[in-house]
Amino acid sequence: MIDKINALLREVENMKAADAEELESLRIKYLSKKGEISALFNDFRNVAAEQKREVGKYLNELKEKAQNKINELRESFDNVQTADAGIDLTRTAYPIGLGTRHPLSIVKKEICDIFNRLGFSIAEGPEIEDDWHVFTALNFAEDHPARDMQDTFFIQHNPDVLLRTHTSSVQTRVMEKNQPPIRIICPGRVYRNEAISYRAHCFFHQVEGLYIDKNVSFADLKQALLFFAKEMFGADTKIRLRPSYFPFTEPSAEMDISCNLCGGKGCAFCKHTGWVEILGCGMVDPNVLDNCGIDSKIYSGYALGMGIERITNLKFQVKDLRMFSENDIRFLKEFESAN
Ligand code: DAH
């Protein structure tokens, strides 16, 4: 019996298998119910009582070695197989979550698409700007509060290197380089030195629109705005223009739309007025045209600017602005169907 155990032990130690199939037949040969090791366990009954202790010990060792050897060979096959099949073990398990567009991107695209249909093309500019393009060229007086340290992030204590506070700086750049007709829409991120709360952030997004040509009038502006409002918020939407002030437009206005939650009847959202403000606009101040090398005696134009967060809030009722930059997957997934 001991000799037989030793012979099998040697066989087991030298066991080799070319593939998983061969390994399985080895397992059957040695370890299955009818296998050779099991047969030895059956013969164990006939071993003399005084030898049982010793033989039993060897037998158990043989079984354990055989089991270990088979496991070892199986593991090496598993590894080879995975490498051969080119399986990437670092990949996330199925199902793989598909990303969705950020709500601000959805709304930015929608705004740009609407203006694209009116013949506007997209223009972009740098976020790190200088005083000229953000303020001076746009007719901001020397002591205008928007230049104040309160609002503007300056870079390296240099009053001429700053983060743009509005995307109107892109219109300066486009006008400097191009002669009319100019019809552009400028989406982008802007920065202001604000305390962060549910209703303000130190960065947000705007879309600026600019149209310069001969004989552009306020009526053209109003028509474009009405088209935009109806496309964005529905065909029943009404608009209202209120006189306002911006340094770079004269006359200037702010536009309200009929509250899209209550349809203009008055609710908590519109503070029971039936109207909500969505953008600033006006006729480009002749000083701005001249500053940028466009002859204000020949050309006129309109400009408009809106906050993407504001429009997104109106569309989706996001109560806390900070949600837009927290990357909370549960929040972002809520916009899956709007993609
Ligand atoms: N730049 C303004 C702001 O950041 C928005 C704006 C208002 C842009 C009126 C315009 C405009 O082009 O005509 O608040």
Short mmCIF file of C-alpha atoms and ligand atoms in Angstrom, two decimals:
data_model
loop_
_atom_site.label_atom_id
_atom_site.label_comp_id
_atom_site.label_asym_id
_atom_site.label_seq_id
_atom_site.Cartn_x
_atom_site.Cartn_y
_atom_site.Cartn_z
CA MET A 1 0.00 0.00 0.00
CA ILE A 2 2.74 2.41 0.99
CA ASP A 3 4.57 1.64 -2.26
CA LYS A 4 1.46 2.39 -4.24
CA ILE A 5 0.99 5.67 -2.41
CA ASN A 6 4.58 6.65 -3.13
CA ALA A 7 4.27 5.78 -6.80
CA LEU A 8 1.11 7.91 -7.11
CA LEU A 9 2.77 10.70 -5.16
CA ARG A 10 5.57 10.84 -7.72
CA GLU A 11 3.05 10.84 -10.57
CA VAL A 12 1.14 13.65 -8.96
CA GLU A 13 4.27 15.72 -8.38
CA ASN A 14 5.26 15.45 -12.04
CA MET A 15 1.76 16.00 -13.30
CA LYS A 16 1.56 18.26 -16.37
CA ALA A 17 -1.40 19.28 -18.49
CA ALA A 18 -1.38 21.02 -21.86
CA ASP A 19 -4.86 22.47 -21.49
CA ALA A 20 -7.87 22.61 -19.24
CA GLU A 21 -9.38 19.56 -20.86
CA GLU A 22 -6.33 17.43 -20.10
CA LEU A 23 -6.30 18.76 -16.56
CA GLU A 24 -9.90 17.70 -16.07
CA SER A 25 -9.13 14.15 -17.23
CA LEU A 26 -6.25 14.05 -14.75
CA ARG A 27 -8.57 15.19 -12.00
CA ILE A 28 -10.96 12.39 -12.92
CA LYS A 29 -8.09 9.88 -13.11
CA TYR A 30 -6.91 10.63 -9.58
CA LEU A 31 -9.60 12.36 -7.57
CA SER A 32 -13.03 11.41 -8.88
CA LYS A 33 -15.09 8.82 -7.00
CA LYS A 34 -13.72 6.09 -9.23
CA GLY A 35 -10.25 7.64 -9.41
CA GLU A 36 -7.03 6.00 -8.30
CA ILE A 37 -6.71 7.85 -5.00
CA SER A 38 -10.32 7.10 -4.09
CA ALA A 39 -9.62 3.46 -4.89
CA LEU A 40 -6.78 3.53 -2.35
CA PHE A 41 -9.16 4.91 0.26
CA ASN A 42 -11.41 1.91 -0.47
CA ASP A 43 -8.47 -0.47 -0.04
CA PHE A 44 -7.68 1.20 3.28
CA ARG A 45 -10.25 -1.06 4.88
CA ASN A 46 -7.93 -4.00 4.35
CA VAL A 47 -4.88 -2.40 5.93
CA ALA A 48 -3.76 -4.08 9.13
CA ALA A 49 -4.94 -2.25 12.22
CA GLU A 50 -1.43 -1.42 13.49
CA GLN A 51 -0.52 0.18 10.11
CA LYS A 52 -3.72 2.19 9.76
CA ARG A 53 -2.34 5.28 11.47
CA GLU A 54 0.73 5.59 9.27
CA VAL A 55 -0.93 4.60 6.00
CA GLY A 56 -3.87 6.90 6.70
CA LYS A 57 -1.49 9.81 7.16
CA TYR A 58 0.28 9.16 3.85
CA LEU A 59 -3.00 8.68 2.08
CA ASN A 60 -4.39 11.99 3.27
CA GLU A 61 -1.15 13.73 2.29
CA LEU A 62 -1.37 12.23 -1.19
CA LYS A 63 -4.95 13.42 -1.63
CA GLU A 64 -4.09 16.92 -0.46
CA LYS A 65 -1.05 17.16 -2.75
CA ALA A 66 -3.08 15.97 -5.73
CA GLN A 67 -5.80 18.53 -4.98
CA ASN A 68 -3.24 21.34 -4.59
CA LYS A 69 -1.40 20.42 -7.76
CA ILE A 70 -4.62 20.41 -9.78
CA ASN A 71 -5.66 23.79 -8.34
CA GLU A 72 -2.25 25.19 -9.13
CA LEU A 73 -2.40 24.03 -12.75
CA ARG A 74 -5.95 25.34 -13.10
CA GLU A 75 -4.93 28.79 -11.86
CA SER A 76 -2.08 28.99 -14.34
CA PHE A 77 -4.54 28.13 -17.13
CA ASP A 78 -6.99 30.78 -15.98
CA ASN A 79 -4.27 33.44 -16.07
CA VAL A 80 -3.00 32.45 -19.50
CA GLN A 81 -6.50 32.31 -20.84
CA THR A 82 -7.36 35.82 -19.64
CA ALA A 83 -4.19 37.30 -21.05
CA ASP A 84 -4.72 35.49 -24.36
CA ALA A 85 -8.28 36.67 -24.70
CA GLY A 86 -7.11 40.28 -24.19
CA ILE A 87 -9.54 40.81 -21.33
CA ASP A 88 -8.98 44.06 -19.43
CA LEU A 89 -9.28 43.22 -15.75
CA THR A 90 -9.30 46.89 -14.80
CA ARG A 91 -12.57 47.50 -16.63
CA THR A 92 -15.70 48.22 -14.63
CA ALA A 93 -18.07 45.32 -14.35
CA TYR A 94 -21.14 45.09 -16.56
CA PRO A 95 -23.40 47.06 -16.92
CA ILE A 96 -21.15 49.93 -17.95
CA GLY A 97 -22.74 53.27 -17.07
CA LEU A 98 -23.00 55.61 -20.03
CA GLY A 99 -22.22 59.27 -19.40
CA THR A 100 -24.76 62.02 -20.00
CA ARG A 101 -24.37 65.62 -21.06
CA HIS A 102 -24.13 68.17 -18.27
CA PRO A 103 -27.36 70.21 -17.94
CA LEU A 104 -25.46 73.43 -18.67
CA SER A 105 -24.07 71.88 -21.85
CA ILE A 106 -27.55 70.77 -22.90
CA VAL A 107 -28.91 74.29 -22.47
CA LYS A 108 -25.85 75.98 -24.01
CA LYS A 109 -26.27 73.81 -27.09
CA GLU A 110 -29.97 74.60 -27.28
CA ILE A 111 -29.31 78.37 -27.08
CA CYS A 112 -26.58 78.16 -29.73
CA ASP A 113 -28.75 75.99 -32.00
CA ILE A 114 -31.58 78.53 -31.89
CA PHE A 115 -29.27 81.40 -32.82
CA ASN A 116 -27.54 79.24 -35.44
CA ARG A 117 -30.93 78.96 -37.13
CA LEU A 118 -31.03 82.78 -37.30
CA GLY A 119 -27.64 82.80 -39.05
CA PHE A 120 -25.39 83.40 -36.01
CA SER A 121 -22.12 81.52 -35.88
CA ILE A 122 -20.19 80.57 -32.74
CA ALA A 123 -17.18 82.64 -31.62
CA GLU A 124 -14.98 81.96 -28.61
CA GLY A 125 -12.30 83.88 -26.76
CA PRO A 126 -9.85 83.51 -23.86
CA GLU A 127 -10.93 83.30 -20.22
CA ILE A 128 -7.77 85.12 -19.09
CA GLU A 129 -8.21 88.58 -20.48
CA ASP A 130 -6.95 92.16 -20.27
CA ASP A 131 -8.68 95.31 -19.14
CA TRP A 132 -9.14 96.60 -22.69
CA HIS A 133 -11.19 93.68 -24.02
CA VAL A 134 -13.32 93.23 -20.90
CA PHE A 135 -13.87 96.84 -19.87
CA THR A 136 -12.23 99.76 -21.66
CA ALA A 137 -13.20 98.92 -25.24
CA LEU A 138 -16.73 98.23 -24.00
CA ASN A 139 -17.09 101.81 -22.76
CA PHE A 140 -16.75 101.14 -19.04
CA ALA A 141 -15.88 104.41 -17.34
CA GLU A 142 -12.60 104.45 -15.42
CA ASP A 143 -14.38 104.24 -12.05
CA HIS A 144 -17.12 101.78 -12.99
CA PRO A 145 -17.79 99.47 -10.03
CA ALA A 146 -17.39 96.33 -12.18
CA ARG A 147 -13.66 97.05 -12.34
CA ASP A 148 -13.53 97.00 -8.59
CA MET A 149 -11.51 94.30 -6.86
CA GLN A 150 -14.85 93.11 -5.43
CA ASP A 151 -16.01 91.70 -8.73
CA THR A 152 -12.96 90.95 -10.78
CA PHE A 153 -10.31 88.32 -10.21
CA PHE A 154 -6.94 89.84 -11.09
CA ILE A 155 -4.01 87.58 -11.79
CA GLN A 156 -0.71 88.18 -10.01
CA HIS A 157 -1.72 91.62 -8.70
CA ASN A 158 -1.53 92.92 -12.24
CA PRO A 159 -4.57 95.12 -12.97
CA ASP A 160 -4.20 94.31 -16.66
CA VAL A 161 -4.38 90.52 -16.40
CA LEU A 162 -7.74 89.28 -15.22
CA LEU A 163 -10.38 86.58 -15.55
CA ARG A 164 -13.16 87.79 -17.79
CA THR A 165 -16.28 88.80 -15.90
CA HIS A 166 -18.52 88.47 -18.96
CA THR A 167 -18.37 86.99 -22.47
CA SER A 168 -18.88 90.49 -23.94
CA SER A 169 -15.07 90.48 -24.21
CA VAL A 170 -15.44 88.10 -27.16
CA GLN A 171 -17.40 90.70 -29.11
CA THR A 172 -14.53 93.15 -28.65
CA ARG A 173 -12.10 90.62 -30.10
CA VAL A 174 -14.31 89.68 -33.04
CA MET A 175 -15.04 93.32 -33.94
CA GLU A 176 -11.34 94.20 -33.81
CA LYS A 177 -10.53 91.50 -36.36
CA ASN A 178 -13.61 91.58 -38.62
CA GLN A 179 -15.67 94.13 -40.51
CA PRO A 180 -19.50 93.82 -40.66
CA PRO A 181 -21.66 91.97 -41.32
CA ILE A 182 -20.94 90.26 -38.00
CA ARG A 183 -23.42 87.82 -36.52
CA ILE A 184 -21.98 85.83 -33.64
CA ILE A 185 -23.02 83.94 -30.54
CA CYS A 186 -20.33 83.52 -27.87
CA PRO A 187 -20.79 80.86 -25.18
CA GLY A 188 -18.25 80.58 -22.37
CA ARG A 189 -17.28 80.55 -18.71
CA VAL A 190 -16.93 83.77 -16.75
CA TYR A 191 -15.60 84.58 -13.29
CA ARG A 192 -16.63 86.98 -10.54
CA ASN A 193 -15.34 87.41 -7.04
CA GLU A 194 -18.59 86.46 -5.30
CA ALA A 195 -19.24 84.61 -2.07
CA ILE A 196 -20.46 81.14 -3.04
CA SER A 197 -24.04 80.38 -2.06
CA TYR A 198 -27.08 78.62 -3.51
CA ARG A 199 -27.69 81.62 -5.77
CA ALA A 200 -24.17 82.82 -6.69
CA HIS A 201 -20.92 81.19 -7.65
CA CYS A 202 -17.48 82.58 -8.42
CA PHE A 203 -17.73 81.11 -11.92
CA PHE A 204 -20.72 80.68 -14.18
CA HIS A 205 -21.56 80.65 -17.88
CA GLN A 206 -22.89 83.16 -20.34
CA VAL A 207 -23.89 83.39 -23.95
CA GLU A 208 -23.30 86.70 -25.69
CA GLY A 209 -24.94 87.59 -28.99
CA LEU A 210 -23.82 90.32 -31.41
CA TYR A 211 -25.19 91.47 -34.73
CA ILE A 212 -23.56 94.37 -36.62
CA ASP A 213 -24.52 95.49 -40.11
CA LYS A 214 -25.96 98.50 -41.93
CA ASN A 215 -29.38 99.61 -40.67
CA VAL A 216 -29.71 97.20 -37.77
CA SER A 217 -32.50 98.48 -35.56
CA PHE A 218 -34.04 97.85 -32.16
CA ALA A 219 -36.95 96.18 -33.99
CA ASP A 220 -34.51 93.58 -35.33
CA LEU A 221 -33.31 92.94 -31.79
CA LYS A 222 -36.83 92.55 -30.49
CA GLN A 223 -37.73 90.13 -33.26
CA ALA A 224 -34.67 87.95 -32.60
CA LEU A 225 -35.43 87.93 -28.88
CA LEU A 226 -39.06 86.94 -29.42
CA PHE A 227 -37.96 84.11 -31.71
CA PHE A 228 -35.45 82.94 -29.14
CA ALA A 229 -37.94 83.04 -26.25
CA LYS A 230 -40.58 81.07 -28.14
CA GLU A 231 -38.10 78.46 -29.35
CA MET A 232 -36.57 78.06 -25.91
CA PHE A 233 -39.63 78.19 -23.66
CA GLY A 234 -42.54 77.36 -25.93
CA ALA A 235 -44.72 79.07 -28.55
CA ASP A 236 -47.00 80.73 -25.97
CA THR A 237 -44.14 82.61 -24.34
CA LYS A 238 -44.44 86.40 -24.26
CA ILE A 239 -41.58 88.85 -23.82
CA ARG A 240 -41.32 92.21 -22.10
CA LEU A 241 -38.48 94.73 -22.42
CA ARG A 242 -37.66 97.06 -19.54
CA PRO A 243 -35.28 100.02 -19.90
CA SER A 244 -31.94 99.37 -18.23
CA TYR A 245 -28.31 100.44 -18.31
CA PHE A 246 -25.16 98.76 -19.63
CA PRO A 247 -22.05 100.77 -20.53
CA PHE A 248 -21.72 99.11 -23.93
CA THR A 249 -25.29 99.49 -25.19
CA GLU A 250 -27.47 102.54 -25.73
CA PRO A 251 -30.38 102.22 -25.36
CA SER A 252 -30.22 99.19 -23.07
CA ALA A 253 -32.93 96.85 -21.89
CA GLU A 254 -33.58 93.83 -19.78
CA MET A 255 -35.86 91.17 -21.10
CA ASP A 256 -38.43 89.25 -19.09
CA ILE A 257 -40.41 86.29 -20.32
CA SER A 258 -43.88 85.34 -19.14
CA CYS A 259 -43.31 82.93 -16.25
CA ASN A 260 -42.98 79.48 -17.75
CA LEU A 261 -44.19 77.79 -14.57
CA CYS A 262 -47.54 79.54 -14.12
CA GLY A 263 -47.96 80.78 -17.69
CA GLY A 264 -47.98 84.39 -16.48
CA LYS A 265 -50.77 84.04 -13.90
CA GLY A 266 -48.39 84.66 -10.98
CA CYS A 267 -46.75 82.12 -8.66
CA ALA A 268 -44.06 81.94 -5.97
CA PHE A 269 -41.38 81.40 -8.62
CA CYS A 270 -42.10 84.68 -10.43
CA LYS A 271 -42.86 86.39 -7.11
CA HIS A 272 -46.46 86.73 -8.28
CA THR A 273 -45.55 89.13 -11.06
CA GLY A 274 -46.08 86.68 -13.94
CA TRP A 275 -42.67 87.64 -15.39
CA VAL A 276 -39.11 86.40 -14.97
CA GLU A 277 -35.96 88.19 -16.09
CA ILE A 278 -33.71 86.30 -18.48
CA LEU A 279 -31.26 88.58 -20.26
CA GLY A 280 -29.72 91.99 -20.91
CA CYS A 281 -29.57 93.57 -24.35
CA GLY A 282 -29.41 96.81 -26.30
CA MET A 283 -28.08 98.66 -29.32
CA VAL A 284 -24.27 98.61 -29.39
CA ASP A 285 -22.99 102.01 -28.19
CA PRO A 286 -21.30 103.86 -31.09
CA ASN A 287 -18.25 104.37 -28.85
CA VAL A 288 -17.79 100.59 -28.70
CA LEU A 289 -17.93 100.28 -32.49
CA ASP A 290 -15.37 103.06 -32.91
CA ASN A 291 -13.11 101.57 -30.18
CA CYS A 292 -13.03 98.32 -32.14
CA GLY A 293 -12.35 99.87 -35.55
CA ILE A 294 -15.88 99.75 -36.95
CA ASP A 295 -17.27 102.99 -38.40
CA SER A 296 -20.28 103.88 -36.27
CA LYS A 297 -21.50 106.33 -38.94
CA ILE A 298 -22.02 103.44 -41.35
CA TYR A 299 -22.86 100.53 -39.09
CA SER A 300 -25.12 99.82 -36.16
CA GLY A 301 -25.89 96.67 -34.23
CA TYR A 302 -27.43 94.97 -31.26
CA ALA A 303 -25.98 92.86 -28.47
CA LEU A 304 -27.48 90.57 -25.89
CA GLY A 305 -26.14 88.55 -23.02
CA MET A 306 -27.62 85.85 -20.84
CA GLY A 307 -26.54 83.51 -18.05
CA ILE A 308 -26.75 79.83 -18.96
CA GLU A 309 -27.34 78.85 -15.32
CA ARG A 310 -30.33 81.19 -15.19
CA ILE A 311 -31.91 79.72 -18.33
CA THR A 312 -31.19 76.19 -17.06
CA ASN A 313 -32.87 77.01 -13.75
CA LEU A 314 -35.92 78.27 -15.58
CA LYS A 315 -36.09 75.14 -17.70
CA PHE A 316 -35.30 72.57 -15.02
CA GLN A 317 -35.94 74.37 -11.70
CA VAL A 318 -32.54 73.68 -10.17
CA LYS A 319 -32.75 75.41 -6.80
CA ASP A 320 -29.07 75.42 -5.83
CA LEU A 321 -26.49 76.75 -8.29
CA ARG A 322 -23.73 74.78 -6.59
CA MET A 323 -25.24 71.54 -7.91
CA PHE A 324 -23.90 72.43 -11.35
CA SER A 325 -20.28 72.10 -10.25
CA GLU A 326 -20.45 69.31 -7.69
CA ASN A 327 -20.37 66.43 -10.18
CA ASP A 328 -22.92 64.48 -8.18
CA ILE A 329 -23.77 61.63 -10.49
CA ARG A 330 -27.33 61.37 -9.07
CA PHE A 331 -28.00 65.01 -10.03
CA LEU A 332 -26.42 64.68 -13.47
CA LYS A 333 -28.41 61.50 -14.22
CA GLU A 334 -31.64 63.45 -13.77
CA PHE A 335 -30.96 65.12 -17.12
CA GLU A 336 -30.50 61.86 -19.00
CA SER A 337 -33.76 62.17 -20.89
CA ALA A 338 -32.98 65.77 -21.94
CA ASN A 339 -29.77 64.69 -23.70
N1 DAH B 1 -22.34 91.56 -20.12
C1 DAH B 1 -23.56 91.68 -19.33
C2 DAH B 1 -23.34 91.03 -17.97
O1 DAH B 1 -22.44 90.29 -17.82
C3 DAH B 1 -24.69 91.02 -20.05
C4 DAH B 1 -25.09 91.81 -21.24
C5 DAH B 1 -26.04 92.80 -21.11
C6 DAH B 1 -24.53 91.57 -22.46
C7 DAH B 1 -26.43 93.54 -22.20
C8 DAH B 1 -24.91 92.32 -23.57
C9 DAH B 1 -25.88 93.30 -23.43
O2 DAH B 1 -24.38 92.14 -24.79
O3 DAH B 1 -26.26 94.03 -24.50
O4 DAH B 1 -24.12 91.25 -17.09
#
